[in-house]
JSON list of C-alpha atoms in Angstrom, two decimals:
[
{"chain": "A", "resi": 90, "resn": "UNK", "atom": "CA", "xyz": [0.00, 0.00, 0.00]},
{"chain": "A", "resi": 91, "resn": "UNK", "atom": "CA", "xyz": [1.11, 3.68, -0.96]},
{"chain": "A", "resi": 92, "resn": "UNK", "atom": "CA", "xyz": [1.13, 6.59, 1.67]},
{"chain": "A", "resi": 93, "resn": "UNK", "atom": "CA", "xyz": [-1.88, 8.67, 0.28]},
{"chain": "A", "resi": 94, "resn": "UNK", "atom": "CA", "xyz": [-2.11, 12.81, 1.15]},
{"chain": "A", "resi": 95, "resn": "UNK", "atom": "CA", "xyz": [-5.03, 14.46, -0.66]},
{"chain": "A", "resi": 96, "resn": "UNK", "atom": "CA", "xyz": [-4.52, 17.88, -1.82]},
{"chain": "A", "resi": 97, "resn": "UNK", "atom": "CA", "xyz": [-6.58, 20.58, -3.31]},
{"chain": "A", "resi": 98, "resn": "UNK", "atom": "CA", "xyz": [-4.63, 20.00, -6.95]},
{"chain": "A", "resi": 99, "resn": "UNK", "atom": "CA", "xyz": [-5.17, 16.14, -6.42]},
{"chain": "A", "resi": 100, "resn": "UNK", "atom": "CA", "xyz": [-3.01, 12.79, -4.80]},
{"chain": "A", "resi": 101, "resn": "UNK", "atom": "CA", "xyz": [0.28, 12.89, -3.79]},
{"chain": "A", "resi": 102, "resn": "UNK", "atom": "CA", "xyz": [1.03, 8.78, -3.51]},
{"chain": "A", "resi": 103, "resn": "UNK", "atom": "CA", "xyz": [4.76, 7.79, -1.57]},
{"chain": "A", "resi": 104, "resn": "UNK", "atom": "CA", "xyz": [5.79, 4.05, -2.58]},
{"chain": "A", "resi": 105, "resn": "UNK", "atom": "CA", "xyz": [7.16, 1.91, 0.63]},
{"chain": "A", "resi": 106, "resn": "UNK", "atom": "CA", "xyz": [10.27, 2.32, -1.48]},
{"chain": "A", "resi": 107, "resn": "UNK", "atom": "CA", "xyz": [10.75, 5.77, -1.31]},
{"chain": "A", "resi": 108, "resn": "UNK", "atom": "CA", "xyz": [10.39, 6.07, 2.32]},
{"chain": "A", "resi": 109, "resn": "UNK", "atom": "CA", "xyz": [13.25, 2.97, 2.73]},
{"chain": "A", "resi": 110, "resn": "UNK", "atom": "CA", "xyz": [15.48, 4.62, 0.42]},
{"chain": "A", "resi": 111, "resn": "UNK", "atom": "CA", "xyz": [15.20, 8.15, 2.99]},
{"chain": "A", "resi": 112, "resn": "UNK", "atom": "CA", "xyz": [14.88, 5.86, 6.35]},
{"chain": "A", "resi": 113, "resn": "UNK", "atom": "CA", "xyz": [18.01, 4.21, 5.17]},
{"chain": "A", "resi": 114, "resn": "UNK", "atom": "CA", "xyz": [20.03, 7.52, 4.60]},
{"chain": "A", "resi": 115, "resn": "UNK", "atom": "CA", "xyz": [18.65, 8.57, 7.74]},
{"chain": "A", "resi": 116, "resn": "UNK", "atom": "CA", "xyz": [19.98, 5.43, 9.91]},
{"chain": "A", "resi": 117, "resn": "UNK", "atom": "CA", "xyz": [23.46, 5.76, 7.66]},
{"chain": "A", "resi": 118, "resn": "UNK", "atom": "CA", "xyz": [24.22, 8.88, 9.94]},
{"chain": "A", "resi": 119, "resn": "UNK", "atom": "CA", "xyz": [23.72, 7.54, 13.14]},
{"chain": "A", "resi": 120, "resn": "UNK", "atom": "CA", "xyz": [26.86, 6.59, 15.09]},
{"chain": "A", "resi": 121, "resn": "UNK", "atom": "CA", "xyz": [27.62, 2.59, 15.71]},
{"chain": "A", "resi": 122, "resn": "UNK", "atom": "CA", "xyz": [25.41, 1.50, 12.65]},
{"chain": "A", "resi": 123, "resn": "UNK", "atom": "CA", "xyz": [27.80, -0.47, 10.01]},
{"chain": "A", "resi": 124, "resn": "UNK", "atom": "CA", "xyz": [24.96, -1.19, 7.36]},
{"chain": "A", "resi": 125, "resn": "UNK", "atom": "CA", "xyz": [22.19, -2.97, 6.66]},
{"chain": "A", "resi": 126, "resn": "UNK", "atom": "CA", "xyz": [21.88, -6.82, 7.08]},
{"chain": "A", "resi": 127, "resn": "UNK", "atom": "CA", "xyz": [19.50, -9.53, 5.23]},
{"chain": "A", "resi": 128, "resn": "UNK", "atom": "CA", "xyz": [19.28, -12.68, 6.26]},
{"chain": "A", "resi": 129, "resn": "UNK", "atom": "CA", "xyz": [19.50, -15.87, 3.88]},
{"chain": "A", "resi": 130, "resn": "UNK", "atom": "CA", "xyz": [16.14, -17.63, 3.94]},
{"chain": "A", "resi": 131, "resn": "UNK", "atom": "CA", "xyz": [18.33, -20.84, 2.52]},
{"chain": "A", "resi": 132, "resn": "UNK", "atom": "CA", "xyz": [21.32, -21.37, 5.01]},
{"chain": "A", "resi": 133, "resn": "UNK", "atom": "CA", "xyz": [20.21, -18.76, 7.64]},
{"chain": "A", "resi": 134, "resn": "UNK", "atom": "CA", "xyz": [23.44, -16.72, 7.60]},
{"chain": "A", "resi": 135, "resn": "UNK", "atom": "CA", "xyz": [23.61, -12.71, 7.93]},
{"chain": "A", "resi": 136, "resn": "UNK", "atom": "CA", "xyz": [24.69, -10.85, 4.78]},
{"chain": "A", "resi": 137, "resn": "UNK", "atom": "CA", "xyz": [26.32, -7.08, 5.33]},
{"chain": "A", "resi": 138, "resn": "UNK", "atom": "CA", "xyz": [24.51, -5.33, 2.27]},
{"chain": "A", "resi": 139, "resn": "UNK", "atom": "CA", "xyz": [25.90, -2.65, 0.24]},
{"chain": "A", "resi": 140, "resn": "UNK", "atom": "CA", "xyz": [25.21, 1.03, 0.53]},
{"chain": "A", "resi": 141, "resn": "UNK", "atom": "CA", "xyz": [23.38, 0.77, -2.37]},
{"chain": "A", "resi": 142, "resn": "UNK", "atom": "CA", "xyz": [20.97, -1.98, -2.27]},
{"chain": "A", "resi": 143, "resn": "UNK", "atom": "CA", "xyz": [20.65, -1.21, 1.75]},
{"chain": "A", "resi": 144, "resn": "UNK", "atom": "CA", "xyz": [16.70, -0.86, 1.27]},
{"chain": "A", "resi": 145, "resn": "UNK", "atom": "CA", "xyz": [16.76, -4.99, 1.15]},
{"chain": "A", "resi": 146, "resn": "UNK", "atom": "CA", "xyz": [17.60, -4.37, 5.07]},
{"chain": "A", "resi": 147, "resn": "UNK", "atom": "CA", "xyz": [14.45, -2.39, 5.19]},
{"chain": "A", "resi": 148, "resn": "UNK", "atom": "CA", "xyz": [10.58, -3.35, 5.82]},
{"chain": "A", "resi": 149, "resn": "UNK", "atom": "CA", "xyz": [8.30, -0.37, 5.83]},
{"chain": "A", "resi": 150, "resn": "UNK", "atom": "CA", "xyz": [4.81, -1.09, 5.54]},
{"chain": "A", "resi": 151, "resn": "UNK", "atom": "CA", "xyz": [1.64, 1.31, 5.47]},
{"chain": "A", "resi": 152, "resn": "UNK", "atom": "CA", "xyz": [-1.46, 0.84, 7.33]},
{"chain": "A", "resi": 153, "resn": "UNK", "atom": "CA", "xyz": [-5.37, 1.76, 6.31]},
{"chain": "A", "resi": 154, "resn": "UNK", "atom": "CA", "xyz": [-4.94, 4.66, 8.81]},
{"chain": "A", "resi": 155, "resn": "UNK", "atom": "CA", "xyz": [-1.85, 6.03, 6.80]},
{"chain": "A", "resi": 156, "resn": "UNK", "atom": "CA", "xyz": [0.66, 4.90, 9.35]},
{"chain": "A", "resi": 157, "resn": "UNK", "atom": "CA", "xyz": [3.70, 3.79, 8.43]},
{"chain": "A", "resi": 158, "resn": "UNK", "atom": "CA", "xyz": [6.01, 1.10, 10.59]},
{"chain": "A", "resi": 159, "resn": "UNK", "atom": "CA", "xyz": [9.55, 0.63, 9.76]},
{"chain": "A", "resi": 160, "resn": "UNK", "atom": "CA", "xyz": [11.97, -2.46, 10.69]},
{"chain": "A", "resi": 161, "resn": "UNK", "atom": "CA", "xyz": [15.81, -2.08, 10.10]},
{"chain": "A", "resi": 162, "resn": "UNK", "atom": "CA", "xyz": [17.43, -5.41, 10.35]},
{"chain": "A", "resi": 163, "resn": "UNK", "atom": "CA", "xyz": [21.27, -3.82, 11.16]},
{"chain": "A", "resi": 164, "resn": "UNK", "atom": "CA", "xyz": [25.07, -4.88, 11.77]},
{"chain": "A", "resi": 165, "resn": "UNK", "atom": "CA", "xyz": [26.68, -2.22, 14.52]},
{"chain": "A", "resi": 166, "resn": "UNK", "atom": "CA", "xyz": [30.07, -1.73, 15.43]},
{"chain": "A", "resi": 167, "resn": "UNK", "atom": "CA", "xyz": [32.02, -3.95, 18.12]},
{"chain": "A", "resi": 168, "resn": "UNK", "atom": "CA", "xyz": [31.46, -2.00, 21.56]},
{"chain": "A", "resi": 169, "resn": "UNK", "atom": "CA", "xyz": [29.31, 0.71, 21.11]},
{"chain": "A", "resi": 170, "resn": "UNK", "atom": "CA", "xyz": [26.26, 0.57, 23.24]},
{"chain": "A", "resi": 171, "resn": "UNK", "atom": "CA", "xyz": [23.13, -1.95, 21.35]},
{"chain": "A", "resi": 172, "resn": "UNK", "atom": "CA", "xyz": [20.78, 0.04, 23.10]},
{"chain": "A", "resi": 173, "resn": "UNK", "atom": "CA", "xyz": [21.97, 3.85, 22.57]},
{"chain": "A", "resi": 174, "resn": "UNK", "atom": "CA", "xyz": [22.26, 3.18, 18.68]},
{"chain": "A", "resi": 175, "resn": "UNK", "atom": "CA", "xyz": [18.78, 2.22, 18.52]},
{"chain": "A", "resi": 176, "resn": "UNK", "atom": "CA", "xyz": [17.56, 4.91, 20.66]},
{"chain": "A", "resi": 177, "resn": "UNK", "atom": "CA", "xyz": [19.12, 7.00, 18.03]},
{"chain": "A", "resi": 178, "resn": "UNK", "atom": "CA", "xyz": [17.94, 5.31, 15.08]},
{"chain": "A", "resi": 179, "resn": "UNK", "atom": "CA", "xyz": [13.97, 5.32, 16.38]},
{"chain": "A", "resi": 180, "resn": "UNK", "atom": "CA", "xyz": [14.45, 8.76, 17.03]},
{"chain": "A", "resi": 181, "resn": "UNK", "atom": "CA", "xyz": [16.32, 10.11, 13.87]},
{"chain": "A", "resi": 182, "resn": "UNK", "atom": "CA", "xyz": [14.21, 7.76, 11.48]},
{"chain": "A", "resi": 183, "resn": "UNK", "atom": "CA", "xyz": [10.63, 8.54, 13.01]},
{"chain": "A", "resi": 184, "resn": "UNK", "atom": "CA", "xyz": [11.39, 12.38, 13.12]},
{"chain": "A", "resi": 185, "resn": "UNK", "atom": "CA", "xyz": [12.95, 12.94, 9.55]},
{"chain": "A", "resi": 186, "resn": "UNK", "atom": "CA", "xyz": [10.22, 10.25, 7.84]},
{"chain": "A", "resi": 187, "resn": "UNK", "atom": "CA", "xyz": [7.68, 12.49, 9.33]},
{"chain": "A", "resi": 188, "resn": "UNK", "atom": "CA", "xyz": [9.14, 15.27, 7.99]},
{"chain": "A", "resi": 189, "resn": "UNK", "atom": "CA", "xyz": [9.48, 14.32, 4.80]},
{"chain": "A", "resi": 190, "resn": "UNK", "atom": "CA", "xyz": [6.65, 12.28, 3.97]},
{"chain": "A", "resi": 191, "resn": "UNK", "atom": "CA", "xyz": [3.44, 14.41, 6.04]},
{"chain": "A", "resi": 192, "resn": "UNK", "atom": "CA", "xyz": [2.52, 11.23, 7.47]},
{"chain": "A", "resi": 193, "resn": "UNK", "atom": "CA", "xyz": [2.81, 9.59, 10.81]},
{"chain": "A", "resi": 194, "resn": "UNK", "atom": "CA", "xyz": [5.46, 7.09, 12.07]},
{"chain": "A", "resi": 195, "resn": "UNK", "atom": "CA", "xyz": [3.60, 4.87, 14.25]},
{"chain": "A", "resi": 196, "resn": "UNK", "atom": "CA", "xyz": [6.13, 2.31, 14.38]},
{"chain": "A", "resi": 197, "resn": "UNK", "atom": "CA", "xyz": [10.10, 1.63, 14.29]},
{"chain": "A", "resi": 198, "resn": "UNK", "atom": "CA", "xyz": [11.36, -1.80, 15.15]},
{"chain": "A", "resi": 199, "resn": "UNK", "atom": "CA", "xyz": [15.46, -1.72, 14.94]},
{"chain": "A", "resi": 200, "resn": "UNK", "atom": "CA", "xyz": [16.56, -5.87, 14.84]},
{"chain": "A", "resi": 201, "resn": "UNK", "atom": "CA", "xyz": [20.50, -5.96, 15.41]},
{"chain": "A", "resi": 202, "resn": "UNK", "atom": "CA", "xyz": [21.58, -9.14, 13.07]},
{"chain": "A", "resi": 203, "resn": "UNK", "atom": "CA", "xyz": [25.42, -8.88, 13.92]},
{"chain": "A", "resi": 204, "resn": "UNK", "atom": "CA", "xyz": [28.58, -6.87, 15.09]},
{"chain": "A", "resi": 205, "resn": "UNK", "atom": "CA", "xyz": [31.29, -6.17, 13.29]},
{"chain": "A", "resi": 206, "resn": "UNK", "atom": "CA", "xyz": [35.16, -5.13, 14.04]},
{"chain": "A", "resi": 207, "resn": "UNK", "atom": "CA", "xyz": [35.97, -1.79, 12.38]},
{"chain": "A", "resi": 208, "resn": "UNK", "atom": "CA", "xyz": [39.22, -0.94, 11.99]}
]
């Protein structure tokens, strides 16, 4: 489902891909996060994703009410505080999604798939 706004001129429709694409950017700038992670239905093992496909990382899904949850399946960084970085993604995200689409955030799940060393 679309994120629908009704205007005087007409629709303005957002795709769930669109909003991923921003949410992603968004998370990119928050301390501690390395990327994006998928996870192989097949063999069940965690796959750091590129920059630029980071989106597969990313479930957003709109309601009836024009809600829209996020999930981030993530990799952080060895010692940095689990808790802190997703404090600061929920925050970031939900704010700047709001602000750029007009419609609520009523939901942001943050699922840490791994740690990784960075040198």
């Amino acid at each position: 489902m679309k994120g629908k706004m009704d205007t005087d001129l007409g629709q303005v429709l957002i795709s769930p891909d669109v909003i991923a694409q921003y949410a992603s950017e968004t998370a990119y700038e928050c301390f501690g996060i390395v990327g994006m992670a998928m996870v192989s239905m097949k063999d069940g093992l965690v796959k750091l994703l590129k920059r630029t496909s980071s989106t597969k990382g990313i479930n957003v899904e709109i309601d009836e009410n024009n809600e829209i949850s996020i999930d981030f399946h993530i990799i952080v960084s060895f010692g940095v505080n689990i808790v802190t970085i997703a404090d600061n993604i929920i925050s970031s995200v939900k704010y700047k999604v709001e602000e750029f689409t007009g419609m609520s955030v009523k939901r942001v799940n943050v699922i840490v798939e791994g740690v990784r060393v960075i040198d």
